[in-house]
PDB file of C-alpha atoms in Angstrom:
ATOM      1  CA  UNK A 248      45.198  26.968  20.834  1.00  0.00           C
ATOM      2  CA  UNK A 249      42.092  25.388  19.982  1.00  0.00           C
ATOM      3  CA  UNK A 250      39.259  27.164  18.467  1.00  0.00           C
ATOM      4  CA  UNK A 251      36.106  27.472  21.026  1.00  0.00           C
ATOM      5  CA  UNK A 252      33.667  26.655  18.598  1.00  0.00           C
ATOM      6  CA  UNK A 253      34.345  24.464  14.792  1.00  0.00           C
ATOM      7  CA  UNK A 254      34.777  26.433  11.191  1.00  0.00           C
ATOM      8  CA  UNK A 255      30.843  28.078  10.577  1.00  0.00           C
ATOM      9  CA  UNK A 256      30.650  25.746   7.959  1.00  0.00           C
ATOM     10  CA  UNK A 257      31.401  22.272   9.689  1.00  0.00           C
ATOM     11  CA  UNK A 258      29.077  23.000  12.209  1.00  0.00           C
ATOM     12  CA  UNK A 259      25.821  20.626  12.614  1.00  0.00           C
ATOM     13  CA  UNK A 260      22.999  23.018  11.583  1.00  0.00           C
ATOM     14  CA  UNK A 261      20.789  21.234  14.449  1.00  0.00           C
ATOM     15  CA  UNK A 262      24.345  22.158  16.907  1.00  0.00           C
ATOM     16  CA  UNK A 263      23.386  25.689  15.879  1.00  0.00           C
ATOM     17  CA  UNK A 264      19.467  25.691  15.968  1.00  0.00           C
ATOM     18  CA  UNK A 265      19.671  23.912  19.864  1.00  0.00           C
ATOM     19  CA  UNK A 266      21.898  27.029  20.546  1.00  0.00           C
ATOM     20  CA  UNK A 267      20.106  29.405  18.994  1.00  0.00           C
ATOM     21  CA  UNK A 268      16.956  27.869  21.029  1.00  0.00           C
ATOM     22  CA  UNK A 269      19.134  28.561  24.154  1.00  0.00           C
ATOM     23  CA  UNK A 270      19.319  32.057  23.468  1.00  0.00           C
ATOM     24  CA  UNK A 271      22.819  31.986  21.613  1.00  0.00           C
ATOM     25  CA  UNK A 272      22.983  35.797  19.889  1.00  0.00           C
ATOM     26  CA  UNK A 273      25.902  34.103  18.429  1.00  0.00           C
ATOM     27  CA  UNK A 274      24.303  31.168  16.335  1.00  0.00           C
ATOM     28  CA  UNK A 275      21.576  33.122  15.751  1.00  0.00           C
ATOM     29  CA  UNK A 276      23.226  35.483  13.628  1.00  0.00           C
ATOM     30  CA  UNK A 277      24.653  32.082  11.755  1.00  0.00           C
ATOM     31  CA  UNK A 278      21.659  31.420  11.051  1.00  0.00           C
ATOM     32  CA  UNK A 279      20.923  34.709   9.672  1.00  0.00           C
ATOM     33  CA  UNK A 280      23.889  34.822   7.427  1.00  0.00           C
ATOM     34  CA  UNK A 281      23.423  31.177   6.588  1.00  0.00           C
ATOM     35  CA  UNK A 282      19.520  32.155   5.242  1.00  0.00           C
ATOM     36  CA  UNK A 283      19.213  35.898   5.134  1.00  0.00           C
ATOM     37  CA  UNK A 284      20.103  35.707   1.119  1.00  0.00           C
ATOM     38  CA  UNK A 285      18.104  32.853   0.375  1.00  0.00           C
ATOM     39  CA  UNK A 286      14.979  34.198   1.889  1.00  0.00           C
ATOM     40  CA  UNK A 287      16.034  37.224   0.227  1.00  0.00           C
ATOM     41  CA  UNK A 288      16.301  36.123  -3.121  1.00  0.00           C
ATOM     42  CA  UNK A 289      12.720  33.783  -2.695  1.00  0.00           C
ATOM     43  CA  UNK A 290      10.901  37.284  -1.523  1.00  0.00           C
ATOM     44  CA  UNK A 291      12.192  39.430  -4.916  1.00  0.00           C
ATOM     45  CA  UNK A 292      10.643  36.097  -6.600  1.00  0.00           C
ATOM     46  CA  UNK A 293       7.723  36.348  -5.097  1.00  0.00           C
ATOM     47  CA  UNK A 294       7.240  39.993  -4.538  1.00  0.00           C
ATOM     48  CA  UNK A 295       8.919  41.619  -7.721  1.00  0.00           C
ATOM     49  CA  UNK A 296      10.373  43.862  -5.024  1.00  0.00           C
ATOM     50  CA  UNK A 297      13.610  44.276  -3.918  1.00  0.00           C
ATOM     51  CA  UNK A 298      12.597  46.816  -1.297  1.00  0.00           C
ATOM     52  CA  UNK A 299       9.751  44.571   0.090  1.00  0.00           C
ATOM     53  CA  UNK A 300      12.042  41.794  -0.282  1.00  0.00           C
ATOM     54  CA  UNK A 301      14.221  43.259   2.190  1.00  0.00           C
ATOM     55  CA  UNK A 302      11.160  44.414   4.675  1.00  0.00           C
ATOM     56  CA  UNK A 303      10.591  40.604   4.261  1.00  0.00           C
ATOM     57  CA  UNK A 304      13.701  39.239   5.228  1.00  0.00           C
ATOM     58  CA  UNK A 305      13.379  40.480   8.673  1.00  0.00           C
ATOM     59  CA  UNK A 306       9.601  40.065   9.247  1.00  0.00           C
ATOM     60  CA  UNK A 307      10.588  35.743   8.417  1.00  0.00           C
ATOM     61  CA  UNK A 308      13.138  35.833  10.308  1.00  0.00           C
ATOM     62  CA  UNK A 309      11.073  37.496  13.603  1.00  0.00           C
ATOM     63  CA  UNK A 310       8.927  34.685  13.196  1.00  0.00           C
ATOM     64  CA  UNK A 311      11.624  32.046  12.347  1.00  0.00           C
ATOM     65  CA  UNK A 312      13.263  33.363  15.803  1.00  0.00           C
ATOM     66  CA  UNK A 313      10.042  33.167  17.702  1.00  0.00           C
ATOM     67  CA  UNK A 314       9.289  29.708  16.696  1.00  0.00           C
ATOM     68  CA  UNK A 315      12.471  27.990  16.213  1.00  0.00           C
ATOM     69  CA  UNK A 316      11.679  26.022  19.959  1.00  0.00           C
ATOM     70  CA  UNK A 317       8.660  24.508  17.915  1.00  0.00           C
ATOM     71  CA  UNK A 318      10.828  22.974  15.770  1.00  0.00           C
ATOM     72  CA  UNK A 319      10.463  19.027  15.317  1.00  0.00           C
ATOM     73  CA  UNK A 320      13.462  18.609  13.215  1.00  0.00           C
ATOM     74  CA  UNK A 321      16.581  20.644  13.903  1.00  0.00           C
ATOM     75  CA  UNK A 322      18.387  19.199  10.979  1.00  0.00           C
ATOM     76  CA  UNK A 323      15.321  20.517   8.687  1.00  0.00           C
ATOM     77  CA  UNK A 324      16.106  24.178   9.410  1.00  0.00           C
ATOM     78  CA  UNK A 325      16.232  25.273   5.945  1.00  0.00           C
ATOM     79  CA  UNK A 326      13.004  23.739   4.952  1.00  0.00           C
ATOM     80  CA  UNK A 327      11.511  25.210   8.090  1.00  0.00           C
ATOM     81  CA  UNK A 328      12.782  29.088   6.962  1.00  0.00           C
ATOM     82  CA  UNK A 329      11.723  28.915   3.095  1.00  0.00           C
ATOM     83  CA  UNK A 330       7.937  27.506   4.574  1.00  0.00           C
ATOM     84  CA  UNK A 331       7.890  30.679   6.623  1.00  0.00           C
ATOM     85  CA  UNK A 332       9.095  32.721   3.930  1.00  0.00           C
ATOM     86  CA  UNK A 333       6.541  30.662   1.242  1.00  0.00           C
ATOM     87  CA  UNK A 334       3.656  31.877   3.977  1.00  0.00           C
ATOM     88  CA  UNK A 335       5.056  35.296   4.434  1.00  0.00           C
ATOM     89  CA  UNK A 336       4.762  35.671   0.742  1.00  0.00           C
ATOM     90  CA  UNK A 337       1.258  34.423   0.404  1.00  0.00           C
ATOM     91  CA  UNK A 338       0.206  36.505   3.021  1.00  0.00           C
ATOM     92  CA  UNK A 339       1.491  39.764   1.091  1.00  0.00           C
ATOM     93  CA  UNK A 340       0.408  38.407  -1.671  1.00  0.00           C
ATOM     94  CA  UNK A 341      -3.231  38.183  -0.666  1.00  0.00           C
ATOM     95  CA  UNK A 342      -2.862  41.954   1.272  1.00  0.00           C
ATOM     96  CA  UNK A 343      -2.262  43.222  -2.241  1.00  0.00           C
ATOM     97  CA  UNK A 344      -5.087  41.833  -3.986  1.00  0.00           C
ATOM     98  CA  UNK A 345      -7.270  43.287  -1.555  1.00  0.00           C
ATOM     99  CA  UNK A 346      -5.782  47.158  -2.063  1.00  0.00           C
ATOM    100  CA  UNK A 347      -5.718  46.405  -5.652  1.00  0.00           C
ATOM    101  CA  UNK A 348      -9.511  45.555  -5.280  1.00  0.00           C
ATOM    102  CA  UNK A 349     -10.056  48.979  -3.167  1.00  0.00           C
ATOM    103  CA  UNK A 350      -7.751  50.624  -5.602  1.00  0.00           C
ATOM    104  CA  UNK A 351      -5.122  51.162  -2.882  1.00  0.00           C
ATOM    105  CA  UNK A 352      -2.311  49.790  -4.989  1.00  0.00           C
ATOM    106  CA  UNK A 353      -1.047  49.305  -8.302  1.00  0.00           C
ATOM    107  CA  UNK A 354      -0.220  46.375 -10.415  1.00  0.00           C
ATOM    108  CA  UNK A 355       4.003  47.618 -10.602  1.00  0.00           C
ATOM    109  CA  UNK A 356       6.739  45.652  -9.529  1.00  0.00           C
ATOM    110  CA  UNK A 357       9.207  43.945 -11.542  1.00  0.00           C
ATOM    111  CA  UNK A 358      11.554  40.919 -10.671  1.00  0.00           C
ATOM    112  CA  UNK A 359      15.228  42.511  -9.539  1.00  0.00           C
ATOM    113  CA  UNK A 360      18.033  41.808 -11.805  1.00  0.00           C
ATOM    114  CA  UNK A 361      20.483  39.012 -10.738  1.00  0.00           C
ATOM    115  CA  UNK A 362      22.550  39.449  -7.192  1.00  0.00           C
ATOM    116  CA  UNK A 363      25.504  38.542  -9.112  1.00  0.00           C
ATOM    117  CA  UNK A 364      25.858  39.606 -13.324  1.00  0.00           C
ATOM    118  CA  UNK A 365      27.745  36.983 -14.757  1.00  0.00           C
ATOM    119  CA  UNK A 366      30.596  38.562 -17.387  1.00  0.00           C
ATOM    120  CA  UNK A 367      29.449  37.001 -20.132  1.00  0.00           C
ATOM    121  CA  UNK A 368      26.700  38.754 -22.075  1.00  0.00           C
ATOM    122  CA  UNK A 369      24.789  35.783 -24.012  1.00  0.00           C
ATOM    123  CA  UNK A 370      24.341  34.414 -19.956  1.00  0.00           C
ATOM    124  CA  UNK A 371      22.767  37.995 -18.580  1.00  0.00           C
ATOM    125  CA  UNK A 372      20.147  38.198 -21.268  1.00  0.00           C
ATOM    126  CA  UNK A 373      19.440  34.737 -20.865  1.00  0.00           C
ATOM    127  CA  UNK A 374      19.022  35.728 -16.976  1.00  0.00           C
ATOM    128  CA  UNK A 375      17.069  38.816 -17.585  1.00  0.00           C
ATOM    129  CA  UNK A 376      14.889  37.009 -20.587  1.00  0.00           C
ATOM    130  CA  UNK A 377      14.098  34.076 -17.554  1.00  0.00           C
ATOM    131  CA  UNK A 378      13.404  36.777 -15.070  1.00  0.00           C
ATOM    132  CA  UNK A 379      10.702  38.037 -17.053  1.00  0.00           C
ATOM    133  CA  UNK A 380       9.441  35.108 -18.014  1.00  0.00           C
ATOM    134  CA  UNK A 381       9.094  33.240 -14.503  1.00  0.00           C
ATOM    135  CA  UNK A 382       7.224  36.641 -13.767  1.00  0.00           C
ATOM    136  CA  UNK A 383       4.214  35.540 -16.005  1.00  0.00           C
ATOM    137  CA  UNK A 384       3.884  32.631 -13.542  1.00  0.00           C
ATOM    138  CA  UNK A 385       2.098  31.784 -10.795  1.00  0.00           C
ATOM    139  CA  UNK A 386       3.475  33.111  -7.554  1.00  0.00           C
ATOM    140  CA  UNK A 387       3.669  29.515  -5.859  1.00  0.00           C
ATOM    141  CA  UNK A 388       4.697  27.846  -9.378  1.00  0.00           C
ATOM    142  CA  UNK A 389       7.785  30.650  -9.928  1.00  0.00           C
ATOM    143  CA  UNK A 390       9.289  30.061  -6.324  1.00  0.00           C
ATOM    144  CA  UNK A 391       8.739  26.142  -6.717  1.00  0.00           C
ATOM    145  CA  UNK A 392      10.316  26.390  -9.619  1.00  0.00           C
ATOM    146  CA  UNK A 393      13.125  28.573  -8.248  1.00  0.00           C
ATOM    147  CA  UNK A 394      13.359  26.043  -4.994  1.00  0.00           C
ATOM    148  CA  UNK A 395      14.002  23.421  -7.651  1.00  0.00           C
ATOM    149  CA  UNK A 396      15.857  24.771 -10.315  1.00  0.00           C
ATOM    150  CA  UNK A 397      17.809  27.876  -9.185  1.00  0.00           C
ATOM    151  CA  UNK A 398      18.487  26.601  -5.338  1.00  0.00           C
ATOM    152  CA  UNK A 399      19.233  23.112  -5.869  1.00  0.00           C
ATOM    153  CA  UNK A 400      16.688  21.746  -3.239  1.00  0.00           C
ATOM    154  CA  UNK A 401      15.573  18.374  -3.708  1.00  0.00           C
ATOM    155  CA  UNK A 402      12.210  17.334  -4.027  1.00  0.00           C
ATOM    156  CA  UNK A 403      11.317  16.099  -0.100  1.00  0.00           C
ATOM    157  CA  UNK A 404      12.703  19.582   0.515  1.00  0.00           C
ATOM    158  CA  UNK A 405      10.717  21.576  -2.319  1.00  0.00           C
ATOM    159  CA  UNK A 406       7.456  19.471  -1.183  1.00  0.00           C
ATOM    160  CA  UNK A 407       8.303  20.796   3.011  1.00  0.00           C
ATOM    161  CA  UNK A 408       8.787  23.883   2.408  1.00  0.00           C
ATOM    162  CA  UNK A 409       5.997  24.605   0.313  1.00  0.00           C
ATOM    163  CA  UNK A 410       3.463  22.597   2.335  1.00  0.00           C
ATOM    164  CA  UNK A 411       2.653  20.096  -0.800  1.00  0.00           C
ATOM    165  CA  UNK A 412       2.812  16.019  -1.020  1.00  0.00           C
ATOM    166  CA  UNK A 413       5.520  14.958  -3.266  1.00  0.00           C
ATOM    167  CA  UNK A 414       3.142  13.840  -5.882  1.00  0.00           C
ATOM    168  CA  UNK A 415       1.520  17.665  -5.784  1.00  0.00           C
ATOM    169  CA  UNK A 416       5.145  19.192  -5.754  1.00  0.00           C
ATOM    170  CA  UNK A 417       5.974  17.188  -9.018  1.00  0.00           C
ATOM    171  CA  UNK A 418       2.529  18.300 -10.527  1.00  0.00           C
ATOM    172  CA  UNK A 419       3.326  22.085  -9.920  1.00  0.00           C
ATOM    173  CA  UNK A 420       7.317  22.099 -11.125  1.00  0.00           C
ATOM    174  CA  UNK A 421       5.644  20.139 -14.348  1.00  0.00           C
ATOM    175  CA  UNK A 422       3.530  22.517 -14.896  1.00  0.00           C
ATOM    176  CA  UNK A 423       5.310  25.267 -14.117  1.00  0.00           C
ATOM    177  CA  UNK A 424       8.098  23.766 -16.627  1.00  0.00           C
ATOM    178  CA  UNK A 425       5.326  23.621 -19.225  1.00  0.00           C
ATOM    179  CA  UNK A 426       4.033  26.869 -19.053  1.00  0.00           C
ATOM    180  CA  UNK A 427       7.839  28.267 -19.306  1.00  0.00           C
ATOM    181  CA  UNK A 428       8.837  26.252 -21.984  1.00  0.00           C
ATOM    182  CA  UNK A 429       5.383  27.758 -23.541  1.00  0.00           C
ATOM    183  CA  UNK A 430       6.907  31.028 -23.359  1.00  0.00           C
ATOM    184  CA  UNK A 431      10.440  31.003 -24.221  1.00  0.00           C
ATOM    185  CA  UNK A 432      10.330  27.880 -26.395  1.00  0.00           C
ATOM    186  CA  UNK A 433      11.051  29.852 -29.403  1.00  0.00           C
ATOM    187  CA  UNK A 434      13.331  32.168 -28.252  1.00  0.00           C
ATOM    188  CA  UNK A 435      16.782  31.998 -29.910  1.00  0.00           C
ATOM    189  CA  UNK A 436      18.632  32.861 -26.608  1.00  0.00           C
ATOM    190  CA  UNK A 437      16.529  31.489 -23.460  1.00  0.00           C
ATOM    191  CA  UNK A 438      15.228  28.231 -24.683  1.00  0.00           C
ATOM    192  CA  UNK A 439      19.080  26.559 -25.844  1.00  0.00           C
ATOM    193  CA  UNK A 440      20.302  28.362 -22.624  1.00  0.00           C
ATOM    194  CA  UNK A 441      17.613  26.308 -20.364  1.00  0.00           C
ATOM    195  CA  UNK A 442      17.986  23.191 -22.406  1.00  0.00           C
ATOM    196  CA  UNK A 443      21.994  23.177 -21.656  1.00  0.00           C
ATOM    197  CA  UNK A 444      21.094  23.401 -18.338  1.00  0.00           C
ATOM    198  CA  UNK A 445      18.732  20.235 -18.377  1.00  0.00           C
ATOM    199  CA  UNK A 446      15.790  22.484 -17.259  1.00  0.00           C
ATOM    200  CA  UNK A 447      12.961  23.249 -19.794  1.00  0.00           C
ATOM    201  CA  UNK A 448      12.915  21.128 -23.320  1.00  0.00           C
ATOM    202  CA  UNK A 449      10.174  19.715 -25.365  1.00  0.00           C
ATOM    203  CA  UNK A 450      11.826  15.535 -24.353  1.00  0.00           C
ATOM    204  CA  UNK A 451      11.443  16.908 -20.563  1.00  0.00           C
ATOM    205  CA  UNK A 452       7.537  17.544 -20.624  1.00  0.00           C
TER     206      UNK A 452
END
């Protein structure tokens, strides 16, 4: 008998978005699995908080559901969900400052370890050494970085989601790469780890 629908993963993402827009509870929740763990892992980024990351998750996608008929560009779904997420952040972001300037809130939150711990231990303290460092960097230049570098986007997509030209998305992930390779440069474990992986090195500045 032939299957109603195709495999979840040969389906057209805009097949899914138009029948999500219908009000499909079905390809709606494909497009929650599809993006739940990447707007996941780009709120721990950005908040340092697996907790809020998770509070997160949901608020973007309440607002990724109540917009999606807005959307120009079916087959630019993903872009569309990380720019909600990327505003979502910002807006958290800037809610913190302000308690920390009433003295509402603390300064605490660290990056979560890895979703996954790879088996070999040279590669999780490379992880956890990168984790700390992308932490020193600027909230918009960490998850540009980590759009780039960690989820394979390409640049178009890095420069949508974040709401940037190309030429300013290219500025940031350069000087985000700078100010990394800054601080791990010198360290015996992180620096040949990122170079192997064609990401950080003094020939790529």
């Amino acid at each position: 008998m032939r299957a109603p629908f195709p495999a979840p993963e040969t389906r057209p993402e805009a097949e899914i978005v138009a029948a999500a827009i219908q009000g499909s509870s079905r390809d709606a929740l494909e497009l929650w699995d599809r993006y739940a763990p990447l707007v996941r892992r780009l709120m721990a980024r950005g908040l340092g908080s697996r907790a809020d990351a998770d509070d997160g998750v949901q608020d973007v996608f309440i607002k990724v559901f109540r917009s999606l008929p807005s959307l120009r560009q079916a087959e630019s779904i993903r872009s569309y969900v990380v720019a909600i997420t990327m505003t979502t952040i910002r807006t958290e972001l800037r809610k913190r400052r302000l308690r920390r300037l009433w003295g509402l809130e603390s300064q605490g939150g660290t990056l979560p370890e890895p979703p996954t711990a790879p088996s070999d231990v040279g590669v999780r303290l490379a992880l956890k050494r990168l984790e700390a460092a992308l932490d020193m960097l600027k909230p918009d230049d960490r998850i540009a970085f980590c759009l780039r570098h960690v989820e394979a986007m390409e640049l178009t997509e890095v420069a949508s989601a974040m709401g940037w030209s190309l030429a300013s998305t290219k500025r940031y992930l350069t000087r985000a790469k700078q100010r990394l390779w800054v601080l791990v440069g010198k360290d015996p474990v992180l620096a040949p780890y990122l170079e192997s992986a064609g990401v950080v090195g003094k020939e790529r500045l």
